[in-house]
XYZ file of C-alpha atoms in Angstrom:
264
model
C 72.409 103.595 39.943
C 70.766 107.019 39.449
C 70.925 109.758 42.035
C 67.106 109.592 42.282
C 66.913 105.852 43.172
C 69.602 104.989 45.769
C 69.278 101.834 47.829
C 67.916 102.396 51.368
C 71.111 100.943 52.732
C 73.355 103.633 51.233
C 70.830 106.511 51.562
C 72.942 109.590 52.770
C 71.702 111.749 55.623
C 71.874 115.377 54.767
C 71.284 118.015 57.409
C 69.292 121.123 56.115
C 69.177 124.341 57.952
C 65.997 125.766 59.436
C 64.771 129.237 60.018
C 62.686 130.457 63.107
C 59.238 131.718 62.043
C 56.415 132.868 64.321
C 53.085 131.251 63.572
C 50.136 132.219 65.597
C 52.572 133.818 68.146
C 54.500 130.512 68.558
C 58.044 129.813 67.104
C 58.393 127.193 64.410
C 61.507 125.844 62.751
C 60.832 125.799 58.963
C 62.186 124.790 55.643
C 60.884 125.544 52.230
C 59.527 122.620 50.426
C 61.603 123.241 47.314
C 64.797 122.349 49.068
C 63.422 119.054 50.317
C 62.182 118.105 46.982
C 65.503 118.895 45.247
C 67.396 116.765 47.802
C 65.101 113.804 47.557
C 64.583 113.889 43.618
C 67.861 115.245 42.371
C 70.322 114.555 45.029
C 68.857 111.202 46.158
C 69.443 111.797 49.891
C 67.483 111.850 53.109
C 66.974 115.420 54.409
C 67.024 115.976 58.165
C 65.956 119.372 59.294
C 68.409 120.812 61.897
C 66.609 123.106 64.347
C 67.928 126.586 64.763
C 68.833 126.220 68.553
C 72.286 127.560 68.575
C 74.804 126.143 71.102
C 72.194 123.740 72.425
C 73.378 121.494 69.532
C 76.597 119.555 69.875
C 78.025 120.840 66.639
C 81.042 118.392 66.504
C 78.625 115.405 67.136
C 76.063 116.574 64.608
C 78.576 117.180 61.783
C 80.092 113.742 62.438
C 76.738 112.012 61.771
C 75.962 113.934 58.566
C 76.829 113.038 55.073
C 76.144 116.415 53.881
C 75.047 119.926 54.952
C 72.609 122.092 52.869
C 72.431 125.725 54.024
C 69.206 127.321 52.594
C 68.081 130.695 51.509
C 65.872 132.728 53.758
C 64.049 136.046 53.711
C 66.269 136.923 56.820
C 69.898 138.138 56.781
C 73.046 137.534 58.637
C 73.375 139.824 61.732
C 75.981 142.423 60.570
C 77.939 142.442 63.816
C 79.024 138.960 62.972
C 81.187 140.371 60.175
C 82.220 143.602 62.093
C 79.546 145.968 60.703
C 76.666 148.031 62.027
C 73.094 147.483 60.853
C 72.524 149.619 57.674
C 68.866 150.099 58.456
C 66.621 149.073 61.627
C 64.031 147.179 59.598
C 66.350 144.405 57.982
C 64.962 141.042 58.895
C 67.375 138.916 60.978
C 67.263 135.459 62.551
C 69.956 135.345 65.354
C 69.016 131.830 66.200
C 69.813 130.732 62.731
C 73.115 132.507 62.691
C 73.968 130.894 66.007
C 73.392 127.415 64.559
C 74.528 127.697 60.911
C 77.831 129.629 61.451
C 79.430 127.294 63.885
C 77.889 124.131 62.234
C 79.407 125.338 58.879
C 82.887 125.705 60.492
C 82.556 122.240 62.036
C 81.383 120.655 58.725
C 84.276 122.176 56.822
C 86.753 120.899 59.520
C 85.284 117.371 59.309
C 85.140 117.531 55.506
C 81.301 117.161 55.270
C 80.118 117.961 51.751
C 78.431 121.507 51.926
C 75.979 123.138 49.511
C 75.231 126.715 50.479
C 72.410 128.513 48.670
C 71.540 132.283 48.705
C 71.624 133.171 52.443
C 73.702 130.111 52.752
C 76.546 131.322 50.523
C 76.516 134.606 52.568
C 76.680 132.565 55.772
C 79.605 130.446 54.262
C 81.388 133.621 53.535
C 80.947 135.085 56.986
C 81.896 131.727 58.660
C 85.086 131.897 56.895
C 85.726 135.616 57.844
C 84.192 137.309 54.820
C 81.969 140.362 54.669
C 78.624 141.260 53.137
C 76.904 144.123 51.186
C 73.731 144.864 53.269
C 72.114 146.760 50.317
C 73.653 145.403 47.165
C 71.489 147.623 44.926
C 73.030 150.798 46.794
C 76.595 149.876 45.918
C 77.787 152.066 42.993
C 77.806 150.129 39.849
C 75.763 147.232 41.015
C 72.374 146.215 39.737
C 69.173 145.555 41.689
C 69.311 141.737 42.485
C 65.972 141.664 44.369
C 62.905 139.986 42.818
C 60.208 141.849 41.385
C 57.422 141.767 44.012
C 54.826 142.870 41.415
C 55.019 139.638 39.677
C 53.314 136.424 40.784
C 55.515 134.348 43.086
C 56.077 131.510 40.682
C 57.473 134.032 38.137
C 60.019 135.479 40.617
C 61.851 132.229 40.570
C 62.451 132.248 36.909
C 65.813 133.009 35.340
C 66.475 136.666 35.547
C 70.061 137.405 34.290
C 73.208 135.646 33.063
C 76.318 134.758 35.117
C 79.731 134.209 33.721
C 81.388 130.968 34.930
C 85.033 131.301 35.681
C 87.082 129.523 32.854
C 88.056 126.019 33.770
C 86.184 126.213 37.044
C 84.273 123.290 38.664
C 80.884 124.911 37.726
C 81.903 125.568 34.177
C 82.760 121.801 33.822
C 79.436 120.781 35.289
C 77.452 123.345 33.147
C 79.336 122.478 29.920
C 79.190 126.313 29.148
C 80.925 129.551 29.871
C 77.632 131.402 30.689
C 74.328 130.266 32.321
C 71.022 132.024 33.244
C 70.122 132.214 36.927
C 67.222 133.472 39.033
C 67.834 136.464 41.334
C 65.979 137.035 44.770
C 68.547 138.595 47.002
C 69.050 142.042 48.433
C 72.546 141.320 49.955
C 75.753 139.930 48.543
C 79.258 138.995 49.110
C 81.708 141.855 49.743
C 85.156 140.563 50.972
C 85.718 136.940 50.354
C 86.166 134.687 53.355
C 89.513 132.773 53.765
C 90.075 129.997 51.198
C 87.025 130.866 48.881
C 87.511 131.149 45.213
C 85.206 132.669 42.681
C 83.121 130.352 40.405
C 80.709 132.801 38.861
C 80.072 136.513 38.514
C 77.102 138.501 37.437
C 77.462 141.182 34.780
C 77.649 143.896 37.347
C 80.592 142.182 39.231
C 78.583 140.468 42.031
C 80.037 137.154 43.152
C 77.352 134.609 42.233
C 79.216 131.291 43.212
C 82.127 130.202 45.226
C 83.922 126.987 46.275
C 86.435 126.235 49.152
C 89.856 125.976 47.477
C 91.529 122.679 48.255
C 88.446 121.048 49.740
C 88.387 117.259 49.361
C 84.682 116.961 48.842
C 81.854 119.008 47.315
C 81.941 122.451 49.055
C 80.073 124.961 46.885
C 77.963 128.173 47.501
C 75.707 129.788 44.933
C 73.748 133.052 45.293
C 70.810 131.855 43.140
C 68.234 129.338 43.818
C 68.847 126.025 41.871
C 66.273 124.150 43.969
C 63.649 126.135 41.854
C 65.345 125.381 38.541
C 66.758 121.739 38.818
C 63.850 120.123 36.858
C 64.810 121.906 33.767
C 68.173 123.582 34.171
C 71.321 121.331 33.655
C 73.684 123.256 36.115
C 71.209 123.327 38.826
C 70.439 119.529 38.592
C 74.192 118.735 38.228
C 74.792 120.598 41.431
C 72.345 118.435 43.342
C 73.610 115.289 41.720
C 77.198 116.062 42.624
C 76.225 116.964 46.141
C 74.297 113.857 46.422
C 77.220 111.776 45.139
C 79.584 113.365 47.636
C 77.226 112.470 50.367
C 77.042 108.843 49.109
C 80.854 108.664 49.219
C 80.859 109.978 52.789
C 78.104 107.593 53.862
C 80.108 104.597 52.334
C 83.248 105.733 54.122
C 81.443 106.120 57.528
C 79.970 102.563 57.013
C 83.368 101.070 56.362
C 84.769 102.742 59.461
C 81.887 101.559 61.523
C 82.420 97.990 60.296
C 86.087 98.052 60.887
C 85.557 99.274 64.491
């Protein structure tokens, strides 16, 4: 059975992180359509939006009911005090309600061995959740390139591949890609600095920026990427394989949960 056509009985439920956005002075919990489409079309799962309401969520209970957790990108950034730093500038966009939701939910998902796919801001949250730190202005770090998108280009062009990344030899991503190097898009101002506990590097940009990680020793799909595969999965092998593998991990967890329920 293909990832795009699972039976309804086995359809895994994947939680997807939401951002808080103000629309007409009212707060809304939002998710970009691209993530939803990739989860349905490439991963073959049912996405459920998790509101950014922090400790009002029973994280242990929520994680136990999920077959996967997708942590999305966002225009906002993780609050620097959460990784022991001061704000580098007063005008950096933050979303404290999202931080208060995703960081503890990630920790609980990892504890319960829920498959995790962390994208852009998501990889940064994964790193912080595991005790790592971030560069707040990656382009200001000596020797690093400017990884921000070119705002002078039309929006659809900003999501196109922008630079290569080198995949770690023999790594999980290298096996999925069937290649040592792939092209990725680039729409981030921040990036990983000190790696969180248990993370291993899967891909690196030419300037040394970490572009992908996985949790060493994890017994299910637990991957973070700095680029946006949800914009490339229809045409790029690695992007699609990432969603397919994430979906398969979700199906395996859903089947195991069903077996436990039947045996109870």
